[in-house]
CSV table of C-alpha atoms in Angstrom, one decimal:
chain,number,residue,atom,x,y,z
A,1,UNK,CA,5.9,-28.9,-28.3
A,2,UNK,CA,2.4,-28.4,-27.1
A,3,UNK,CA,1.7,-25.8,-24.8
A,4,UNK,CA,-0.3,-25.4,-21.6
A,5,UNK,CA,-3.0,-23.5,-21.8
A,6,UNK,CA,-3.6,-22.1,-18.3
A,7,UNK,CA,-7.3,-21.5,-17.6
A,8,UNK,CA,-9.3,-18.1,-17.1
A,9,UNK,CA,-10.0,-18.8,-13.5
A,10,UNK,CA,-5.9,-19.8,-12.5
A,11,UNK,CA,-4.6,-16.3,-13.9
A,12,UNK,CA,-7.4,-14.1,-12.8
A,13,UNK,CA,-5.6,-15.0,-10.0
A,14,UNK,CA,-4.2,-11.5,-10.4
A,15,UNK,CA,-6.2,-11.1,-7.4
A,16,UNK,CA,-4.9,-12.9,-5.3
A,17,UNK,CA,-3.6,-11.8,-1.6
A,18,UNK,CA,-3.2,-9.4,0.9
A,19,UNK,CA,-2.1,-8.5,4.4
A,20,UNK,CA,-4.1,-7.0,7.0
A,21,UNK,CA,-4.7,-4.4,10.0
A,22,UNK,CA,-6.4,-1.2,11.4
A,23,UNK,CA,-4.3,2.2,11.8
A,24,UNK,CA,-7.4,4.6,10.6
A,25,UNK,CA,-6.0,7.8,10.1
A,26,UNK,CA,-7.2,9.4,13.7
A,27,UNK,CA,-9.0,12.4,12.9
A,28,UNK,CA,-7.7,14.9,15.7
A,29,UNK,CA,-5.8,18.0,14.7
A,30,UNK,CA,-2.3,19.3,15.9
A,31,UNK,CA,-2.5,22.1,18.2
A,32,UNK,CA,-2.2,24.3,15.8
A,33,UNK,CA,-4.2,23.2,12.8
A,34,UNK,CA,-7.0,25.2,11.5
A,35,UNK,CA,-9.5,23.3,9.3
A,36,UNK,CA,-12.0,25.9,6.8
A,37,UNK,CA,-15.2,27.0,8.3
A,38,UNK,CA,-18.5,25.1,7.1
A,39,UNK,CA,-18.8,28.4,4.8
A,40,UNK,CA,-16.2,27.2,2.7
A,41,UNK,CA,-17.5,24.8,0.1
A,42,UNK,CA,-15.2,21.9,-1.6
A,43,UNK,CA,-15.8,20.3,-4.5
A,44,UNK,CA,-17.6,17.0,-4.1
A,45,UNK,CA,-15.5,14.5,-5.6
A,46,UNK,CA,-14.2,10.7,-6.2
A,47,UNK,CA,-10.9,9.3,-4.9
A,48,UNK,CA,-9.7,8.8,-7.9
A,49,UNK,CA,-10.4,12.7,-8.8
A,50,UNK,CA,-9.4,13.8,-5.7
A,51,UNK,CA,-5.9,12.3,-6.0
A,52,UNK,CA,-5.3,13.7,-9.4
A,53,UNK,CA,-6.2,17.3,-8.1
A,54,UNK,CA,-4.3,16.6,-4.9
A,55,UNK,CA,-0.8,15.6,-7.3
A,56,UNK,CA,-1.4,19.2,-9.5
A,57,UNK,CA,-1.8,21.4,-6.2
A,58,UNK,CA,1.3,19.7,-4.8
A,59,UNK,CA,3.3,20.7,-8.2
A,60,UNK,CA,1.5,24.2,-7.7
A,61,UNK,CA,2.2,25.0,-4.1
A,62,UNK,CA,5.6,23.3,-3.8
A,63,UNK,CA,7.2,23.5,-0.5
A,64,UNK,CA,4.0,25.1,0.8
A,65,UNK,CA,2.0,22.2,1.3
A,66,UNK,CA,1.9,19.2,3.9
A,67,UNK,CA,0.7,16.7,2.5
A,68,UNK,CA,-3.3,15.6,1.8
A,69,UNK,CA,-6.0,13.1,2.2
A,70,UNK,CA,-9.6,12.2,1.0
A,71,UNK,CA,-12.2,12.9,3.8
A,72,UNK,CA,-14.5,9.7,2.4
A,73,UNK,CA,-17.8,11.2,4.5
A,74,UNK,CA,-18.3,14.5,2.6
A,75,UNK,CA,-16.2,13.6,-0.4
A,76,UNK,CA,-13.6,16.4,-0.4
A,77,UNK,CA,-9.6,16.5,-0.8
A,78,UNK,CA,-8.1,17.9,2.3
A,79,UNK,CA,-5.3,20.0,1.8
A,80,UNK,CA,-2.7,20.7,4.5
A,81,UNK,CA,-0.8,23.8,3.7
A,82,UNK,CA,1.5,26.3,5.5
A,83,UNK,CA,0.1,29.9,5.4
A,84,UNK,CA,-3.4,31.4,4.4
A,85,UNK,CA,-1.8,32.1,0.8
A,86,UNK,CA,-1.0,28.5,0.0
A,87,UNK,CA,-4.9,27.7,1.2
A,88,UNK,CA,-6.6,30.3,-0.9
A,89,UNK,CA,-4.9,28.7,-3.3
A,90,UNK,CA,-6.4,25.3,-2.3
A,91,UNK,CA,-9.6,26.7,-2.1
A,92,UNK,CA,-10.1,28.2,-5.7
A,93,UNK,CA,-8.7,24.8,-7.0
A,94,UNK,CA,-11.7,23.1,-5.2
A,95,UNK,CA,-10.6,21.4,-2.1
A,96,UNK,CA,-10.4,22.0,1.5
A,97,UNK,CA,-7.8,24.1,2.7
A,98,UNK,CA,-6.3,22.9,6.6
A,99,UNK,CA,-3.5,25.6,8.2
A,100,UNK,CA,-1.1,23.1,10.0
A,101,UNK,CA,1.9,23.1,12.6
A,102,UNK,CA,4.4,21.4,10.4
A,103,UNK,CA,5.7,21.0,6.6
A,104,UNK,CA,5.8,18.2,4.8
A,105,UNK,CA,9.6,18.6,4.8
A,106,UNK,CA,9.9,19.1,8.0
A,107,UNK,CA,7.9,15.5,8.6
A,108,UNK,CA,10.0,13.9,6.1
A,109,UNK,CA,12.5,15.0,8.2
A,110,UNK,CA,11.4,13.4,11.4
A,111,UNK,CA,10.9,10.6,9.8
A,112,UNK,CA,13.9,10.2,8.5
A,113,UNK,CA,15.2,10.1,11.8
A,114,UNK,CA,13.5,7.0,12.6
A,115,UNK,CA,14.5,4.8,9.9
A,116,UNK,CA,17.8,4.3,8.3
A,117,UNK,CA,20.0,3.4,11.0
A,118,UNK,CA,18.0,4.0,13.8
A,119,UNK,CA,15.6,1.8,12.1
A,120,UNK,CA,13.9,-0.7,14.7
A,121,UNK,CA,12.8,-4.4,13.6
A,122,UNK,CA,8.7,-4.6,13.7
A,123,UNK,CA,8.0,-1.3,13.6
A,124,UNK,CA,6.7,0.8,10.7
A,125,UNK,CA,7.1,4.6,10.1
A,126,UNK,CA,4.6,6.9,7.8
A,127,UNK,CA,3.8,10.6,7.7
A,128,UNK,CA,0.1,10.6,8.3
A,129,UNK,CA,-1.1,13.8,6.8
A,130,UNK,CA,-4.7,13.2,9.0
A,131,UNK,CA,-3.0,14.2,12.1
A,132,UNK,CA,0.3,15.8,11.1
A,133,UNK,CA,2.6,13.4,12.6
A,134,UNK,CA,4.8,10.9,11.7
A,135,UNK,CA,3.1,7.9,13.0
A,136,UNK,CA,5.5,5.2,14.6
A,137,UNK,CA,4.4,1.8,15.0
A,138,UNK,CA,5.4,-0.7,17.0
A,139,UNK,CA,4.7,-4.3,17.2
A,140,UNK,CA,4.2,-7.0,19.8
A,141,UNK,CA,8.3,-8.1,19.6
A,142,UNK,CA,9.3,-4.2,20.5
A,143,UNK,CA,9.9,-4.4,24.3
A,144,UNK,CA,12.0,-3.9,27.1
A,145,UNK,CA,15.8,-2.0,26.1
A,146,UNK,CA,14.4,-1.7,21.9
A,147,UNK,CA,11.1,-0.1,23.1
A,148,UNK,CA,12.6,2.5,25.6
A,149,UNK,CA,14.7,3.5,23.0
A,150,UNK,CA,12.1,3.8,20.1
A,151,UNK,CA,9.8,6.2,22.8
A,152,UNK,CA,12.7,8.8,23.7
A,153,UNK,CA,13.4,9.1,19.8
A,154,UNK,CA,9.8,9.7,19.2
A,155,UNK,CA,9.5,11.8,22.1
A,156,UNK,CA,12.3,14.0,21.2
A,157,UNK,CA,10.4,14.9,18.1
A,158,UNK,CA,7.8,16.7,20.6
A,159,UNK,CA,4.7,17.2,18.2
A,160,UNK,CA,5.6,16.0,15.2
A,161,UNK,CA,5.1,12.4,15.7
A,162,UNK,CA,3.6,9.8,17.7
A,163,UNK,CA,4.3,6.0,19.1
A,164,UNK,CA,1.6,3.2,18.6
A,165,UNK,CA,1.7,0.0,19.6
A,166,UNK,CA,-0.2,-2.9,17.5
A,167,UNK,CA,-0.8,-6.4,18.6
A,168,UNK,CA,0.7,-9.2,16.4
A,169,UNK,CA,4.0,-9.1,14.2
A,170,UNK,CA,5.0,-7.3,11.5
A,171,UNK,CA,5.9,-10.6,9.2
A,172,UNK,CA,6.2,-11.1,5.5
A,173,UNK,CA,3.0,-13.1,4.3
A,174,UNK,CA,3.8,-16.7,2.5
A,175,UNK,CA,1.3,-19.3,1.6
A,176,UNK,CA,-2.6,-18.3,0.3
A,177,UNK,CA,-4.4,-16.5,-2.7
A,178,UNK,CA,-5.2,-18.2,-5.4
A,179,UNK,CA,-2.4,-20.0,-4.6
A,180,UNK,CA,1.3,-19.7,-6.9
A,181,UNK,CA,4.0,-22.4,-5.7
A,182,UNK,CA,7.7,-22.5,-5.7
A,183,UNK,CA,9.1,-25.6,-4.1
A,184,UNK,CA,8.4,-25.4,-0.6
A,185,UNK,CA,6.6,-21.7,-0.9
A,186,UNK,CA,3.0,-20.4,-1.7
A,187,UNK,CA,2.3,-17.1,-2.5
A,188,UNK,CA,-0.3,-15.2,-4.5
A,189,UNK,CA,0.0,-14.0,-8.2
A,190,UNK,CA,-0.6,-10.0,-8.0
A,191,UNK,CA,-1.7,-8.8,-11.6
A,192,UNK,CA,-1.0,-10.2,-14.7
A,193,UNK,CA,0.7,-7.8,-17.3
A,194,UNK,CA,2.9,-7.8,-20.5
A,195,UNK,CA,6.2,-7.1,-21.2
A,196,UNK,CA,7.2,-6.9,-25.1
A,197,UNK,CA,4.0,-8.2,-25.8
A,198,UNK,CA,4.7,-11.8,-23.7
A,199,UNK,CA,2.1,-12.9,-20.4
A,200,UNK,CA,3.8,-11.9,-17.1
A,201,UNK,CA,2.7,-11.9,-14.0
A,202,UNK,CA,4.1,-9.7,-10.9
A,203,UNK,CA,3.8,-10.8,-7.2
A,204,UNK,CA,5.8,-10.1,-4.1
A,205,UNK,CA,9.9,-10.1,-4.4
A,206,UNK,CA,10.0,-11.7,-1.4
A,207,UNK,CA,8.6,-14.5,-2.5
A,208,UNK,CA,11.3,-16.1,-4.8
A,209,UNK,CA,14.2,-15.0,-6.4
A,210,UNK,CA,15.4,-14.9,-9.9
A,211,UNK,CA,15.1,-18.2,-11.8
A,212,UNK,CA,12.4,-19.6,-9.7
A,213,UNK,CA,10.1,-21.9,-11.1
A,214,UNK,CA,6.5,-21.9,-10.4
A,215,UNK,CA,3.1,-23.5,-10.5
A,216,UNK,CA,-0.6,-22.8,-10.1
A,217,UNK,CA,-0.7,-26.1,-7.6
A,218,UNK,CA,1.3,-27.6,-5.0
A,219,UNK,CA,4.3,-30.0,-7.1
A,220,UNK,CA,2.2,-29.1,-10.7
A,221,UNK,CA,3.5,-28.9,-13.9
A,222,UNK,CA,5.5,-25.0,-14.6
A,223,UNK,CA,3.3,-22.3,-15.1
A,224,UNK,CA,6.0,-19.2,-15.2
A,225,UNK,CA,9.6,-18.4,-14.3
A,226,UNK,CA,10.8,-15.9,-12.1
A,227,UNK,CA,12.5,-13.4,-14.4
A,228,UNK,CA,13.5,-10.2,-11.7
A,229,UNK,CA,13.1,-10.1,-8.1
A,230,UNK,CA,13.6,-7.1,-6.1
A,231,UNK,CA,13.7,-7.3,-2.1
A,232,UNK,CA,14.5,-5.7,0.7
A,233,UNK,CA,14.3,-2.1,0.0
A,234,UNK,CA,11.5,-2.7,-2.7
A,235,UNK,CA,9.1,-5.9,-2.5
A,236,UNK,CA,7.8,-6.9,-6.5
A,237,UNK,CA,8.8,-9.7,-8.7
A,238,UNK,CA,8.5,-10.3,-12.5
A,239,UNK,CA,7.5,-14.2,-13.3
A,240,UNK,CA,7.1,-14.6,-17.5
A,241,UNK,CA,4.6,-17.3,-18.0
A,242,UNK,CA,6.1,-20.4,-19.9
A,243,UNK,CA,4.6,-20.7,-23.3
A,244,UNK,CA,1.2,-19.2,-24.7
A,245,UNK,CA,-1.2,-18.1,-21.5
A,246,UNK,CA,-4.3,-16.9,-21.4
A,247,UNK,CA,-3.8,-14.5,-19.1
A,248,UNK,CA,-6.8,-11.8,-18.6
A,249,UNK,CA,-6.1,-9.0,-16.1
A,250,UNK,CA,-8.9,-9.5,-13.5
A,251,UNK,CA,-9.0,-10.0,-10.0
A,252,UNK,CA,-11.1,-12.8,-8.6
A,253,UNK,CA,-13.8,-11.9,-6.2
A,254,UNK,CA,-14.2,-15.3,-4.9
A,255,UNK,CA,-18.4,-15.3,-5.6
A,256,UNK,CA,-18.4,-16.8,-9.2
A,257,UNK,CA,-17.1,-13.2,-10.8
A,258,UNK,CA,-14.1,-11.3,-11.7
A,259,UNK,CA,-13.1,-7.1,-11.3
A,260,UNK,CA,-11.6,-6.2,-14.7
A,261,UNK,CA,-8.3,-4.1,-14.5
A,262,UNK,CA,-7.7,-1.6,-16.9
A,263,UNK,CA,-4.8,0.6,-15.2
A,264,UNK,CA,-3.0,1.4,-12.7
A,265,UNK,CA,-3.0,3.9,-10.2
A,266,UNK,CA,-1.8,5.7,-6.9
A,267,UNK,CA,-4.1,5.4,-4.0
A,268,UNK,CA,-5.2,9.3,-1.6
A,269,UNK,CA,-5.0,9.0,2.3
A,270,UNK,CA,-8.8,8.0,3.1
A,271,UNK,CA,-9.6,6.2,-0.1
A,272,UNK,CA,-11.2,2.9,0.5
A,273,UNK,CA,-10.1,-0.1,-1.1
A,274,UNK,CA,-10.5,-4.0,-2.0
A,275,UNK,CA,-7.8,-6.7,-1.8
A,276,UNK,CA,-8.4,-10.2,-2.9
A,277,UNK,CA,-7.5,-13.5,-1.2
A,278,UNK,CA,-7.9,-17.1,-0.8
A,279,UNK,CA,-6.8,-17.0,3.0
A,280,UNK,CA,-9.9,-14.3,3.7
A,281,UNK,CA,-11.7,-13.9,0.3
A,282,UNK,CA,-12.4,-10.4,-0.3
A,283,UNK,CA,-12.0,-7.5,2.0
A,284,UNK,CA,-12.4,-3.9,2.2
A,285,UNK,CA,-10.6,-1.1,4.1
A,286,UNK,CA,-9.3,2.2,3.7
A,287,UNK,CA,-5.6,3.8,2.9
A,288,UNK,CA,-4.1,5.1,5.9
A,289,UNK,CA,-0.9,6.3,5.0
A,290,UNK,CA,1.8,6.8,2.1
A,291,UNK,CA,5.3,6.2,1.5
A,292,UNK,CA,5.2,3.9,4.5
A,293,UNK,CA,8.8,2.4,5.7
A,294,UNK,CA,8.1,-0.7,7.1
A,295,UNK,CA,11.2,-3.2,9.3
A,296,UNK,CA,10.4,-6.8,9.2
A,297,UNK,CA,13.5,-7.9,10.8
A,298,UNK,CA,16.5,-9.5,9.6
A,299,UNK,CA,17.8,-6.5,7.6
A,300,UNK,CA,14.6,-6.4,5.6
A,301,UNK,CA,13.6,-3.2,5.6
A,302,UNK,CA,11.0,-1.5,2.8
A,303,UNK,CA,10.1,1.7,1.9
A,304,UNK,CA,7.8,3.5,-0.1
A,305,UNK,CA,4.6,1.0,1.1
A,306,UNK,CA,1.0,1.6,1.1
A,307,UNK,CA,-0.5,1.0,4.7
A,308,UNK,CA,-4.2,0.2,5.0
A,309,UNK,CA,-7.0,-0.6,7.6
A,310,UNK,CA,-7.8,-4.2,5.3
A,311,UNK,CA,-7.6,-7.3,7.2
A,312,UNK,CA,-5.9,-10.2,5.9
A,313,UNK,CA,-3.6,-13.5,7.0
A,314,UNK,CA,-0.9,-15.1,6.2
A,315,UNK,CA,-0.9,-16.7,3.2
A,316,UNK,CA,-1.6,-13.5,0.6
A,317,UNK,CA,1.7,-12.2,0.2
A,318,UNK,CA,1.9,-10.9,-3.2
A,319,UNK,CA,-1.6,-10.7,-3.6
A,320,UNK,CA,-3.4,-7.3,-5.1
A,321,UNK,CA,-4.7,-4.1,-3.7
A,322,UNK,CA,-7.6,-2.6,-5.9
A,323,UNK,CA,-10.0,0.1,-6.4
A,324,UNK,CA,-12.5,-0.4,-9.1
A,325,UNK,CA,-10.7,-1.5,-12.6
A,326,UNK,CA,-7.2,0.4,-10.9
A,327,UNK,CA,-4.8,-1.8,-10.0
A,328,UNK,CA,-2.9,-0.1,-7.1
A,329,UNK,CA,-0.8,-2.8,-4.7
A,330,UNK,CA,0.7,-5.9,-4.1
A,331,UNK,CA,1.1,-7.6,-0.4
A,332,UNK,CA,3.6,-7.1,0.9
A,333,UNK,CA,3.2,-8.0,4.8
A,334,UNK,CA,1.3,-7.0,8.2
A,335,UNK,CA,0.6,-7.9,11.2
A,336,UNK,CA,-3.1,-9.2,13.0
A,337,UNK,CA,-5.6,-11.3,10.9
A,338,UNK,CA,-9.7,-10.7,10.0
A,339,UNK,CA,-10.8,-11.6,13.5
A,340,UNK,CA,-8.6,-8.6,15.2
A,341,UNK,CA,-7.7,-6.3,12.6
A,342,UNK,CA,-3.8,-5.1,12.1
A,343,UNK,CA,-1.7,-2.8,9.6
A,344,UNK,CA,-1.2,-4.2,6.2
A,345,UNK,CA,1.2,-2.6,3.8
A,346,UNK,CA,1.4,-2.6,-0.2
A,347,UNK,CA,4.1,-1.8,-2.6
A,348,UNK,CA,3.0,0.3,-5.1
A,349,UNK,CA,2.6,-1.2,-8.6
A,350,UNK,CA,3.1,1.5,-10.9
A,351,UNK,CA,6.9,1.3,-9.5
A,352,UNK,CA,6.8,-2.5,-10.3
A,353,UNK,CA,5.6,-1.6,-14.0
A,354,UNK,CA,8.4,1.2,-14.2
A,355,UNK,CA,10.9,-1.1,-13.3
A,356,UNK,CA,9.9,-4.2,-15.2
A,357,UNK,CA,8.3,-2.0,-18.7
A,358,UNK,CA,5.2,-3.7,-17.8
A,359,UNK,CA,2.1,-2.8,-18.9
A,360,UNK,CA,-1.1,-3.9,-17.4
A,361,UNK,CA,-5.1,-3.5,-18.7
């Protein structure tokens, strides 16, 4: 049987996708926050550096520390911490050292609170480690009886977090990117990877489910099938192509070009970052949060997500978030478009690889 050979510019599709919105990390303290004095020098460094510093001081200082983020204008790793011997700490390792109100426990806490079973459909929850809060948000369909309810369980956390309200609706995002089709559904392919040596691709779980048969055009011939799907709770899906595939791992950047992946990676509070899409093209923003829990309605509730400040419509679900040659997201969903702005959110792909024994670059 003769295979399909699928072309260069179909699979470098592993950019594909996105979501979309605008919570910028706010850059007010708590009350009782105390940043370093302009005496106290950081070390000047890159995002990527600056999250692997950020992961060793949070093995080093432990419980001590609430949580950190990349201050993109002087090019520092901000460290929240608990007492003055936690941030001498920070400060010999080279960062910026911030006295704050509240753990990252005690956040984690809060939040916790929030989601579960008080979880509330179209809102998202995140510890934002700009502000020290846990950031609440709220979308357009969270009024009346739901919305009263959300605000006294926010406000009964006094200072440790705060209620936002976005415009839109927090929706899972079907149809766009260079497109992928199942049936009646388009998504976007994420990254391509290998598993035991054989093409894969990974995209959004919600997308499809296990067994699915796709195409790289509306009713075309089978390009992949869906081998795992994992959604709610998680949001990535497994698709092994069918037959030989040239399959680069690239991300298309919609001028003529392509951004090589070689790894991947976690993203740092502040870093900025590109996500690719045939809805929007290419767009640029900047990670505002971690280890977001996000409640699209319906029971669908996922955790873990990256949320950003990059815009992007419907049609990029499953789509990637990159920085550079690091592969660090796939769409999962958002609310707002290009024109307004919104909150998008990402699950993570080094989870997806984990999962799968993928490997990618």
């Amino acid at each position: 049987m003769k295979h399909r050979r699928i072309s260069r510019k179909r699979v470098a599709i592993a950019g594909s996708a996105v979501t979309a919105m605008v919570v910028a990390g706010i850059s007010f303290q708590t009350a009782n926050a105390s940043e370093d004095t302009p005496a106290v020098t950081a070390k000047t460094l890159s995002a990527p550096a600056a999250g692997k510093l950020a992961s060793s001081l949070a093995d080093d200082l432990a419980g001590d520390t609430a949580g950190s983020y990349y201050d993109s204008k002087t090019k520092a790793l901000v460290v929240n911490v608990v007492d003055e011997k936690a941030a001498e700490t920070v400060r010999e390792a080279g960062a910026k050292a911030k006295v704050v109100a509240h753990s990252l426990a005690e956040l984690k806490d809060a939040r916790g609170s929030l989601t579960g079973k008080a979880s509330t459909p179209g809102t998202a929850v995140a510890v934002d480690p700009v502000t020290n809060k846990v950031v609440v948000t709220a979308d357009s369909t969270v009024k009346g009886a739901a919305l009263n309810k959300l605000t006294k369980a926010v406000q009964k956390l006094g200072a440790k977090a705060e209620l936002k309200k976005t415009a839109g609706e927090f929706k899972k995002f079907i149809a766009g990117g260079e497109a992928i089709h199942s049936g009646g559904g388009r998504c976007s392919l994420g990254f391509n990877v290998t598993v035991g040596g054989a093409p894969h691709f990974i995209t959004a779980g919600h997308c499809g489910t296990a067994g699915s048969s796709w195409s790289d055009s509306a009713g075309g011939a089978e390009i992949g099938s869906m081998v795992d799907s994992r959604f709610p709770g998680d949001d990535f899906a497994l698709v092994e192509y069918t037959g030989s595939a040239d399959a680069p791992s690239a991300v298309d950047l919609y001028d003529g070009t392509t951004q090589e992946i070689t790894e991947a990676g976690d993203p740092t509070v502040g870093q900025s970052v590109s996500r690719s899409g045939s809805t929007t093209q290419v767009h640029d923003g900047e990670v505002t949060a971690l280890d977001a829990t996000v409640d699209y309605g319906g029971g669908d509730v996922v955790e873990g997500l990256i949320q950003t400040t990059v815009c992007a419509e419907p049609g990029d679900s499953g789509g990637s978030l990159f920085a550079g040659t690091t592969a660090l997201g796939l769409t999962s969903g958002g609310s707002g478009d290009c024109s307004s702005g919104g909150e998008t959110f990402f699950q993570p792909v080094p989870e997806a690889l984990a999962a799968f024994g993928a490997t990618i670059g």
